[in-house]
Short mmCIF file of C-alpha atoms and ligand atoms in Angstrom, two decimals:
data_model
loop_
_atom_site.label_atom_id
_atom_site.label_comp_id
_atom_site.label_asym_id
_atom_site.label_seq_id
_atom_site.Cartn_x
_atom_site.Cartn_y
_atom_site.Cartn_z
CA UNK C 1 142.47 122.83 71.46
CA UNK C 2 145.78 123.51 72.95
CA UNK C 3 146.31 122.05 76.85
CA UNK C 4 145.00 125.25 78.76
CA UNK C 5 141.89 125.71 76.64
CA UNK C 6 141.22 121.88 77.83
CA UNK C 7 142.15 122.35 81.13
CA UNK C 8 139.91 125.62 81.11
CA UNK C 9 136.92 123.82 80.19
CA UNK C 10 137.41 120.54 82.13
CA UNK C 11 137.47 122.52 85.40
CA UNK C 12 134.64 124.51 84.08
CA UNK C 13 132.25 121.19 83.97
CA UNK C 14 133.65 119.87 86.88
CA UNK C 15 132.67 123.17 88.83
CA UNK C 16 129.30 122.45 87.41
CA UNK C 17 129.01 118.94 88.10
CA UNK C 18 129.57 120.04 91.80
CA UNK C 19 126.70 122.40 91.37
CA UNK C 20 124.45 119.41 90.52
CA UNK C 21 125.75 117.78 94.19
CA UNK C 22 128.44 115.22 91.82
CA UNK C 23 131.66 115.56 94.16
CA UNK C 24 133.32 113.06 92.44
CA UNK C 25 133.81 111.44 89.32
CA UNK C 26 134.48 107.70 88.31
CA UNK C 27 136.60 106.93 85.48
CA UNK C 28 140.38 106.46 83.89
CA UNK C 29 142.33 108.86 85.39
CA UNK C 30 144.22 110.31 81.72
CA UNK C 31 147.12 111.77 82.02
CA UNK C 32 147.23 115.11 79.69
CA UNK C 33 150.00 115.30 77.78
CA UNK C 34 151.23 118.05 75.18
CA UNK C 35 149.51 116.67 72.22
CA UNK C 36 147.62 114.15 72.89
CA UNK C 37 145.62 112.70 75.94
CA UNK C 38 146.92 109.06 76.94
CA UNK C 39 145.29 107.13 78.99
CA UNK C 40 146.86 105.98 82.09
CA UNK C 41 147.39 103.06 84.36
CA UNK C 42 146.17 102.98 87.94
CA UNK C 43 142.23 102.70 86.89
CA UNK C 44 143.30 100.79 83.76
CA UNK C 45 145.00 98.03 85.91
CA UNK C 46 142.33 96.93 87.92
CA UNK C 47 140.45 93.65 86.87
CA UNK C 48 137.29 94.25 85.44
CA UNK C 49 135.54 92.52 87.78
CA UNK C 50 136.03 95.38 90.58
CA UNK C 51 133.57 97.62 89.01
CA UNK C 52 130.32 96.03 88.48
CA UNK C 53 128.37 99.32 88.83
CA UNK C 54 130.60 100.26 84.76
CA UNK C 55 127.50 99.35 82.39
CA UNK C 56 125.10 101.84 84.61
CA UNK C 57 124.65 105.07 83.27
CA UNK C 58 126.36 107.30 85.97
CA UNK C 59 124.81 110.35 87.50
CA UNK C 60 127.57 112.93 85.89
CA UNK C 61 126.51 111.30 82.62
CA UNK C 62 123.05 112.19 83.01
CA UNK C 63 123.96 115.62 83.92
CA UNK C 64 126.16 115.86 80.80
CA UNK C 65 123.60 114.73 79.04
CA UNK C 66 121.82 117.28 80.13
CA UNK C 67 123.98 119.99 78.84
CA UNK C 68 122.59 123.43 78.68
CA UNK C 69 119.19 121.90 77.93
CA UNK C 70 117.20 123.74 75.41
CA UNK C 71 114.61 121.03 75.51
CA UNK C 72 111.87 122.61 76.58
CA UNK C 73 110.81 126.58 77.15
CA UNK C 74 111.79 126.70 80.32
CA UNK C 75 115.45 126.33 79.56
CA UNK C 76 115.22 130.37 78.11
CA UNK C 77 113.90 131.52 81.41
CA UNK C 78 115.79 129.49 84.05
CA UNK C 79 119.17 131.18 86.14
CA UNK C 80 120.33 127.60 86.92
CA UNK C 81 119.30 123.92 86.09
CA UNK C 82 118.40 122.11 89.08
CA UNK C 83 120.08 118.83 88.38
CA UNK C 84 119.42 116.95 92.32
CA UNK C 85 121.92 116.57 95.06
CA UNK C 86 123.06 114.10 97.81
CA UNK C 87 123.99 110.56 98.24
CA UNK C 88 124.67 109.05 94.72
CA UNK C 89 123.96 105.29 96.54
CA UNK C 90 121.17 106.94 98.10
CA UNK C 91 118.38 104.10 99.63
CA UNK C 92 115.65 107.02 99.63
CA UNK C 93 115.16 109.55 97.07
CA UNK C 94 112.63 112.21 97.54
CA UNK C 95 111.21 114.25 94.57
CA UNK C 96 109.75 117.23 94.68
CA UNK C 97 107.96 119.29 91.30
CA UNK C 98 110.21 122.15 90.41
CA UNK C 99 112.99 124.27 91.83
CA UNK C 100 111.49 127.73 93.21
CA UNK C 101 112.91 130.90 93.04
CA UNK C 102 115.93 129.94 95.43
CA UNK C 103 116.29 126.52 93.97
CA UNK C 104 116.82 128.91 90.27
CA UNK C 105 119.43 131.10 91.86
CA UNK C 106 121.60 128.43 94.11
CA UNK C 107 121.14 125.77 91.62
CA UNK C 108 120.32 123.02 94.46
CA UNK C 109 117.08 121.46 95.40
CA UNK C 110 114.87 122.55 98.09
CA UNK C 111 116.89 125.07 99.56
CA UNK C 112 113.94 128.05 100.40
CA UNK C 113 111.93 127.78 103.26
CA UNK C 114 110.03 124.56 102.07
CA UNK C 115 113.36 122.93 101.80
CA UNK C 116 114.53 123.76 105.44
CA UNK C 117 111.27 121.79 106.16
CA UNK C 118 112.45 118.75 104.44
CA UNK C 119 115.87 118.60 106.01
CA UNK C 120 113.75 118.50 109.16
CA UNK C 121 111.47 115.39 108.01
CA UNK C 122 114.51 114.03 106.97
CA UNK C 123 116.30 114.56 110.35
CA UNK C 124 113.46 112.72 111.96
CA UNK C 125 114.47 109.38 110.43
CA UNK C 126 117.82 109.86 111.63
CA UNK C 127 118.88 110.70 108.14
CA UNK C 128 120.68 114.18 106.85
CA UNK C 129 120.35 115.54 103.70
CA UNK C 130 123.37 114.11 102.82
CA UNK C 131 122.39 110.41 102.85
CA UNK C 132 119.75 111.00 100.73
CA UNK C 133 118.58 111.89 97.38
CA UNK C 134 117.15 115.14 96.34
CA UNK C 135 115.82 116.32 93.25
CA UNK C 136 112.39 117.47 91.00
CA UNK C 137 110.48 116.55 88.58
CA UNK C 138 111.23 119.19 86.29
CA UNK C 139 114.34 120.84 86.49
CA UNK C 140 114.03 124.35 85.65
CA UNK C 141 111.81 126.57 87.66
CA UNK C 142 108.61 127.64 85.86
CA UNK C 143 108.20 131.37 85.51
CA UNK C 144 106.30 132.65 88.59
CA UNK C 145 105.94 128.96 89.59
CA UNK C 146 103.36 128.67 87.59
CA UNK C 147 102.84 124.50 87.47
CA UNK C 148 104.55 122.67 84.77
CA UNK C 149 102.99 122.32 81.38
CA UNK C 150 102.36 118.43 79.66
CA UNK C 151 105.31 119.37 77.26
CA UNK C 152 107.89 120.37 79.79
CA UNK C 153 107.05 117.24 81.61
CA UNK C 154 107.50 114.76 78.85
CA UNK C 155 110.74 116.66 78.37
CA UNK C 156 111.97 116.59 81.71
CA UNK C 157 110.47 113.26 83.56
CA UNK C 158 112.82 110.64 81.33
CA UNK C 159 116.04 112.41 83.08
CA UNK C 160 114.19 111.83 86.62
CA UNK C 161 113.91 108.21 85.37
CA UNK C 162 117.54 107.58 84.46
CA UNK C 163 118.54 109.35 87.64
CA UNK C 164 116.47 106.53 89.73
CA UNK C 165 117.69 104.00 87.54
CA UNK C 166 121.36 105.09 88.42
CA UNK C 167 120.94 105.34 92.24
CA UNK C 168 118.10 102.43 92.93
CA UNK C 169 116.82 103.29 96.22
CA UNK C 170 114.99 101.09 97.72
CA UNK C 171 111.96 104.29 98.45
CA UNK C 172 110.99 106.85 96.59
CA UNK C 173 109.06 109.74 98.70
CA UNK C 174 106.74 112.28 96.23
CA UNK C 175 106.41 114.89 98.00
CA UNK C 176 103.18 116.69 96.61
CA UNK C 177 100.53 116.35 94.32
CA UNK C 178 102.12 117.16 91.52
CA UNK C 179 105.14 114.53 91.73
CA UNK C 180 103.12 111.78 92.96
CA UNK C 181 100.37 112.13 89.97
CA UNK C 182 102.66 112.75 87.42
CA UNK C 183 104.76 110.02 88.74
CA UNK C 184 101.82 107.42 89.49
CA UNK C 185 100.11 108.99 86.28
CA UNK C 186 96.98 109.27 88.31
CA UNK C 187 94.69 112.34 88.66
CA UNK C 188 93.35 110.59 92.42
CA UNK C 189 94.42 113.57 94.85
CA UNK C 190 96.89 113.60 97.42
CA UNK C 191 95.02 112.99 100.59
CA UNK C 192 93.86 109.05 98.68
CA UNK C 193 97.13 108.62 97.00
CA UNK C 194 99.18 109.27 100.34
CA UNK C 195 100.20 106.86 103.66
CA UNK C 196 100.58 103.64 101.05
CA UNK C 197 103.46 102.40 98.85
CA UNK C 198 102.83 102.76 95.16
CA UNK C 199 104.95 101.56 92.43
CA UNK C 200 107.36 103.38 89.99
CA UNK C 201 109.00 101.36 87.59
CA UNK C 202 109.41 98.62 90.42
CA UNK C 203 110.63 100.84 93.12
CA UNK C 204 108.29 101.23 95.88
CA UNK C 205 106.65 105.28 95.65
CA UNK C 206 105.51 107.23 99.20
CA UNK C 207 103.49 110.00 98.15
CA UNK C 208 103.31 112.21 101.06
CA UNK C 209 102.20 115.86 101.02
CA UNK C 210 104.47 118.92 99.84
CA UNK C 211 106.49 120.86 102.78
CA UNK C 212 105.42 124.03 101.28
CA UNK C 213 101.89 122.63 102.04
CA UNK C 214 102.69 121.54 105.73
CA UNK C 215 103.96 125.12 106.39
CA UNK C 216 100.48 126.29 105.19
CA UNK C 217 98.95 123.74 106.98
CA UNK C 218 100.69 122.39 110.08
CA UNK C 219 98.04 120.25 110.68
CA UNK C 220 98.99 117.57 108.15
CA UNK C 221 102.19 116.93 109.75
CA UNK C 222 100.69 113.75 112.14
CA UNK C 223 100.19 112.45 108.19
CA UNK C 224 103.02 113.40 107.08
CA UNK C 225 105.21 111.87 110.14
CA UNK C 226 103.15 108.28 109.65
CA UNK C 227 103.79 108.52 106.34
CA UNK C 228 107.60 108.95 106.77
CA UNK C 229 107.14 106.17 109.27
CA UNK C 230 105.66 104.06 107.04
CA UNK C 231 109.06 104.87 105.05
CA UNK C 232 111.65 104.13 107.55
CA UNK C 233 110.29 100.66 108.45
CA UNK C 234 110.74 99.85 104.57
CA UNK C 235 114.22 101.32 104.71
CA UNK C 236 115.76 99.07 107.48
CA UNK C 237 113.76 95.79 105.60
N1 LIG H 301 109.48 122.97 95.88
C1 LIG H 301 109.75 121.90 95.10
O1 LIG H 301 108.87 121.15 94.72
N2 LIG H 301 111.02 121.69 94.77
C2 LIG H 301 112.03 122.47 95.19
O2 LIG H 301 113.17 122.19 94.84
C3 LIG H 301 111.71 123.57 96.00
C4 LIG H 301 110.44 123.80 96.33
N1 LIG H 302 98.23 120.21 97.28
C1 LIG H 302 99.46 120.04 96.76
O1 LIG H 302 99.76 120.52 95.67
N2 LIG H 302 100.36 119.34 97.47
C2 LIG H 302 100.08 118.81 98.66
O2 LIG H 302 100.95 118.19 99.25
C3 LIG H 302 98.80 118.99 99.17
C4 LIG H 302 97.89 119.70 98.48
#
């Protein structure tokens, strides 16, 4: 590959890291010369010690792992993957179940009217979307939203797992049924599961109900609001 074939396809994955929310990325700075790619100092120099965080599999990596995934079905009907976006060092991360139609097209989570709705509830802790952590379950959309099927779940849910591993909040919200049973691994519905901190692989889990559910049913926002209470009060512990 000669320098401007390289060049070509670094900015290419770079433009769709930043697609995936990524706006920067850790590592050696290399230097690219004719032939051959050396790496250079400034990175290099610093003492080990000054980047603890080296061993933990990085968000970019997950999304390179990733790749054009093919793992499930869902991968032959999708526009864009719907990686997750915000705060890398997020303390809250709140998962939804799977882009919609205007998640597919911009390639960002919770974007469409249901996502306007959770930049509000997000706003209300004094938070923007930009301190926190967004993403799905599954990341493809499902064709005509149709829910997710047990395969395309076991395919997807491990990358949601590395991506909490890499951030560690200190919350996780699940917003919906679907997220918080697949997440809790429960069948209990929503309205017993909700307003009490569950566990997910040691982080504590909020399962609150889905903004596209509080638009159909304003009512449930007093629950959802103690809920997201119940949330900020762990936050500032
Ligand atoms: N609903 C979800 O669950 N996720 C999105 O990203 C958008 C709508
Ligand atoms: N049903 C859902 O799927 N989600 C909710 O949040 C509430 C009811």
């Amino acid at each position: 590959m000669n320098r401007k074939e390289l060049q070509q396809q670094l900015s290419g994955y770079l433009e769709l890291m930043k697609t995936s929310g990524i706006s920067y990325v850790a590592g050696r700075s290399q230097v690219i010369q004719d032939n051959a790619i050396s790496a250079s100092t400034p990175r290099e120099a610093m003492a080990v010690g000054e980047r603890p965080e080296a061993s933990v599999t990085t968000l970019e990596q997950i999304r390179a792992e990733l790749g054009d995934c093919q793992r499930c079905r869902l991968g032959r009907t999708r526009t864009t993957l719907v990686f997750g976006t915000g705060n890398p060092d997020a303390d809250i991360v709140f998962v939804g179940e799977a882009p919609g139609r205007d998640e597919d097209i911009k390639g960002e989570p919770f974007v469409g009217k249901a996502g306007q709705l959770l930049t509000r509830i997000i706003q209300a802790i004094d938070l923007s979307r930009e301190d926190v952590y967004i993403c799905n379950v599954i990341k493809c959309r499902p064709p005509e939203n149709r829910n997710p099927l047990p395969e395309e779940i076991e395919s997807c849910e491990p990358f949601l797992l590395k991506q909490v591993e890499a951030i560690q909040p200190k919350v996780i919200c699940a917003l919906g049924k679907f997220a918080a049973q697949t997440l809790l691994k429960t069948e209990a519905p929503i309205s017993t599961l909700r307003g009490r901190f569950h566990d997910y692989h040691g982080i504590p889990l909020m399962p609150t109900y889905h903004p596209a559910y509080l638009l159909r049913n304003p009512d449930m926002k007093r629950q959802v609001w103690e809920d997201i209470q119940k949330i900020q009060k762990k936050l500032v512990k």
